[in-house]
Amino acid sequence: MTTIQTLINKRDNVEVVRDQIGAILALEVQSQMALAALAAENPADWDLKVFLERVNPWGEFSESDTTPVVNVFWEASTFDPSASNVVMRQKTSAIFNVDCYGYGVAAADGTGQIPGDELAAAEAMRTARLVRNILMSANYAYLDMRGVVWKRFVRGINGFQPQQGDLNGVQVMACRLLLEVEFSEFSPQYDGVELENVLIEFERSSDNQVIIQAEYDYTP
Amino acid sequence: MNIRALAERDLATTLEDGEYGFGWPAVITDPEGNFGCLSIQANDISALIDPDTGQMVSGKSIGVVIRIRTLQEKCLGIPRNVSKRSEKPWTVEFTDVLGASGACKVISADPDYVLGVVSCKLEVYAP
């Protein structure tokens, strides 16, 4: 016999937090581009493409579109029993990987050249710098989800070369930000059922004695 | 004729024949700007299966095979990777099968002095 009487059709907060990270990045990148334009800078230098849970998002690159790519994906969650209760709320610590991909096309430069691999690494680090500053800004201490998110913190940044085998016809480099977020997860709750109707009347007599009258509707 | 010398001579047909074979016209330029027009074999392939893992890997593989004797006839050396920013790289320019032209720089070269060819891996380059 099943006991959970409600359809579990909610999204867990780990999914909401992941989407929120992507939304913050996409939103703030647009804002940064606008600010760059006001500062007479090239807005394209602040542009990013933000994806969620992609396997090989760097396939987005082409020789005509070298905009850096950011991919947010969940890696792991752990639950802290000491700060949770067994009925409703579980304190969760989740690691989200925020991968920043930079693309470089080698180019002639006067009497020399600009190597594509060096350019790709610089682009990846520039993207990671922008992402870290957005996510760790004071404005997003709780990722705009205060009440659910306890804290967020960038635990580290690692550089790596995406899996391309020796297919280095184009150069792609990446940085991975390990973003730890602590938040609450909630689980389905017991729905109480009505057992009895009880009618209680409180009265006070002339000598200030409190008199309670109760009616119980029951079937013997 | 010695079998190795015969194999090298046959490269004119097996590697460079552009009429009945897979030979493909290209322009090769060295860091000093010397260039030669010659027939090579080229490939330019995206999104391959990694033979080690069986997984599809996203990437682009560009490579050419060039007959060393033809390079010598064009007064060109053996291509190599040039890493220094202050030097121009070896470049190879050729069209794809649809007629679109493109330039690449040499990122590694493996000469085979037995058969007399050099295999080069290339990277997209904006000249």
PDB file of C-alpha atoms in Angstrom, chain A residues 65-150:
ATOM      1  CA  ASP A  65      32.138  32.837 -33.958  1.00  0.00           C
ATOM      2  CA  THR A  66      34.789  32.605 -31.255  1.00  0.00           C
ATOM      3  CA  THR A  67      32.597  33.830 -28.374  1.00  0.00           C
ATOM      4  CA  PRO A  68      33.691  31.992 -25.210  1.00  0.00           C
ATOM      5  CA  VAL A  69      31.357  29.265 -23.966  1.00  0.00           C
ATOM      6  CA  VAL A  70      30.348  28.581 -20.361  1.00  0.00           C
ATOM      7  CA  ASN A  71      28.760  25.280 -19.324  1.00  0.00           C
ATOM      8  CA  VAL A  72      27.188  24.887 -15.872  1.00  0.00           C
ATOM      9  CA  PHE A  73      26.672  21.341 -14.711  1.00  0.00           C
ATOM     10  CA  TRP A  74      26.031  19.611 -11.435  1.00  0.00           C
ATOM     11  CA  GLU A  75      28.672  17.196 -10.174  1.00  0.00           C
ATOM     12  CA  ALA A  76      27.702  15.943  -6.709  1.00  0.00           C
ATOM     13  CA  SER A  77      25.543  16.581  -3.662  1.00  0.00           C
ATOM     14  CA  THR A  78      26.127  15.621  -0.041  1.00  0.00           C
ATOM     15  CA  PHE A  79      23.680  15.944   2.828  1.00  0.00           C
ATOM     16  CA  ASP A  80      24.526  17.075   6.349  1.00  0.00           C
ATOM     17  CA  PRO A  81      22.450  15.116   8.925  1.00  0.00           C
ATOM     18  CA  SER A  82      23.599  17.282  11.817  1.00  0.00           C
ATOM     19  CA  ALA A  83      21.975  20.370  10.286  1.00  0.00           C
ATOM     20  CA  SER A  84      18.907  18.606   8.886  1.00  0.00           C
ATOM     21  CA  ASN A  85      15.798  16.938  10.195  1.00  0.00           C
ATOM     22  CA  VAL A  86      14.543  13.546   9.198  1.00  0.00           C
ATOM     23  CA  VAL A  87      11.086  14.727   8.249  1.00  0.00           C
ATOM     24  CA  MET A  88      11.146  17.783   6.054  1.00  0.00           C
ATOM     25  CA  ARG A  89      14.389  19.668   5.336  1.00  0.00           C
ATOM     26  CA  GLN A  90      17.860  18.424   4.445  1.00  0.00           C
ATOM     27  CA  LYS A  91      20.857  20.713   4.379  1.00  0.00           C
ATOM     28  CA  THR A  92      22.633  20.039   1.076  1.00  0.00           C
ATOM     29  CA  SER A  93      26.081  20.895  -0.171  1.00  0.00           C
ATOM     30  CA  ALA A  94      26.402  20.636  -3.954  1.00  0.00           C
ATOM     31  CA  ILE A  95      29.338  21.105  -6.282  1.00  0.00           C
ATOM     32  CA  PHE A  96      28.586  22.731  -9.613  1.00  0.00           C
ATOM     33  CA  ASN A  97      31.239  22.789 -12.308  1.00  0.00           C
ATOM     34  CA  VAL A  98      31.310  25.983 -14.304  1.00  0.00           C
ATOM     35  CA  ASP A  99      33.461  25.193 -17.333  1.00  0.00           C
ATOM     36  CA  CYS A 100      34.770  28.150 -19.324  1.00  0.00           C
ATOM     37  CA  TYR A 101      35.955  27.376 -22.856  1.00  0.00           C
ATOM     38  CA  GLY A 102      38.174  29.660 -24.878  1.00  0.00           C
ATOM     39  CA  TYR A 103      38.777  29.302 -28.611  1.00  0.00           C
ATOM     40  CA  GLY A 104      41.818  30.499 -30.459  1.00  0.00           C
ATOM     41  CA  VAL A 105      42.551  30.818 -34.157  1.00  0.00           C
ATOM     42  CA  ALA A 106      46.200  31.320 -34.978  1.00  0.00           C
ATOM     43  CA  ALA A 107      46.763  34.480 -36.931  1.00  0.00           C
ATOM     44  CA  ALA A 108      49.487  36.445 -38.627  1.00  0.00           C
ATOM     45  CA  ASP A 109      50.845  39.331 -36.599  1.00  0.00           C
ATOM     46  CA  GLY A 110      53.205  41.639 -38.455  1.00  0.00           C
ATOM     47  CA  THR A 111      56.350  39.694 -39.109  1.00  0.00           C
ATOM     48  CA  GLY A 112      55.341  37.005 -36.623  1.00  0.00           C
ATOM     49  CA  GLN A 113      52.243  35.145 -35.484  1.00  0.00           C
ATOM     50  CA  ILE A 114      49.729  34.876 -32.655  1.00  0.00           C
ATOM     51  CA  PRO A 115      49.656  31.175 -31.658  1.00  0.00           C
ATOM     52  CA  GLY A 116      46.147  29.712 -31.444  1.00  0.00           C
ATOM     53  CA  ASP A 117      46.865  27.673 -28.309  1.00  0.00           C
ATOM     54  CA  GLU A 118      48.098  30.713 -26.405  1.00  0.00           C
ATOM     55  CA  LEU A 119      45.080  32.711 -27.551  1.00  0.00           C
ATOM     56  CA  ALA A 120      42.706  29.934 -26.465  1.00  0.00           C
ATOM     57  CA  ALA A 121      44.286  29.767 -22.992  1.00  0.00           C
ATOM     58  CA  ALA A 122      44.049  33.544 -22.572  1.00  0.00           C
ATOM     59  CA  GLU A 123      40.381  33.472 -23.618  1.00  0.00           C
ATOM     60  CA  ALA A 124      39.586  30.653 -21.178  1.00  0.00           C
ATOM     61  CA  MET A 125      41.233  32.533 -18.306  1.00  0.00           C
ATOM     62  CA  ARG A 126      39.500  35.769 -19.229  1.00  0.00           C
ATOM     63  CA  THR A 127      36.165  33.972 -19.200  1.00  0.00           C
ATOM     64  CA  ALA A 128      36.893  32.336 -15.835  1.00  0.00           C
ATOM     65  CA  ARG A 129      37.831  35.721 -14.417  1.00  0.00           C
ATOM     66  CA  LEU A 130      34.509  37.220 -15.487  1.00  0.00           C
ATOM     67  CA  VAL A 131      32.498  34.242 -14.205  1.00  0.00           C
ATOM     68  CA  ARG A 132      34.265  34.192 -10.833  1.00  0.00           C
ATOM     69  CA  ASN A 133      33.738  37.901 -10.310  1.00  0.00           C
ATOM     70  CA  ILE A 134      30.037  37.643 -11.117  1.00  0.00           C
ATOM     71  CA  LEU A 135      29.339  34.614  -8.943  1.00  0.00           C
ATOM     72  CA  MET A 136      31.397  35.865  -6.006  1.00  0.00           C
ATOM     73  CA  SER A 137      30.076  39.412  -6.124  1.00  0.00           C
ATOM     74  CA  ALA A 138      28.484  40.624  -2.891  1.00  0.00           C
ATOM     75  CA  ASN A 139      25.197  41.024  -4.779  1.00  0.00           C
ATOM     76  CA  TYR A 140      24.966  37.257  -5.209  1.00  0.00           C
ATOM     77  CA  ALA A 141      26.088  36.083  -1.756  1.00  0.00           C
ATOM     78  CA  TYR A 142      22.927  33.964  -1.686  1.00  0.00           C
ATOM     79  CA  LEU A 143      22.484  33.651  -5.461  1.00  0.00           C
ATOM     80  CA  ASP A 144      19.321  35.747  -5.103  1.00  0.00           C
ATOM     81  CA  MET A 145      17.679  32.802  -3.324  1.00  0.00           C
ATOM     82  CA  ARG A 146      17.883  33.884   0.297  1.00  0.00           C
ATOM     83  CA  GLY A 147      15.898  31.493   2.472  1.00  0.00           C
ATOM     84  CA  VAL A 148      16.939  28.525   0.358  1.00  0.00           C
ATOM     85  CA  VAL A 149      20.639  29.125  -0.260  1.00  0.00           C
ATOM     86  CA  TRP A 150      22.849  29.256   2.818  1.00  0.00           C
TER      87      TRP A 150
END
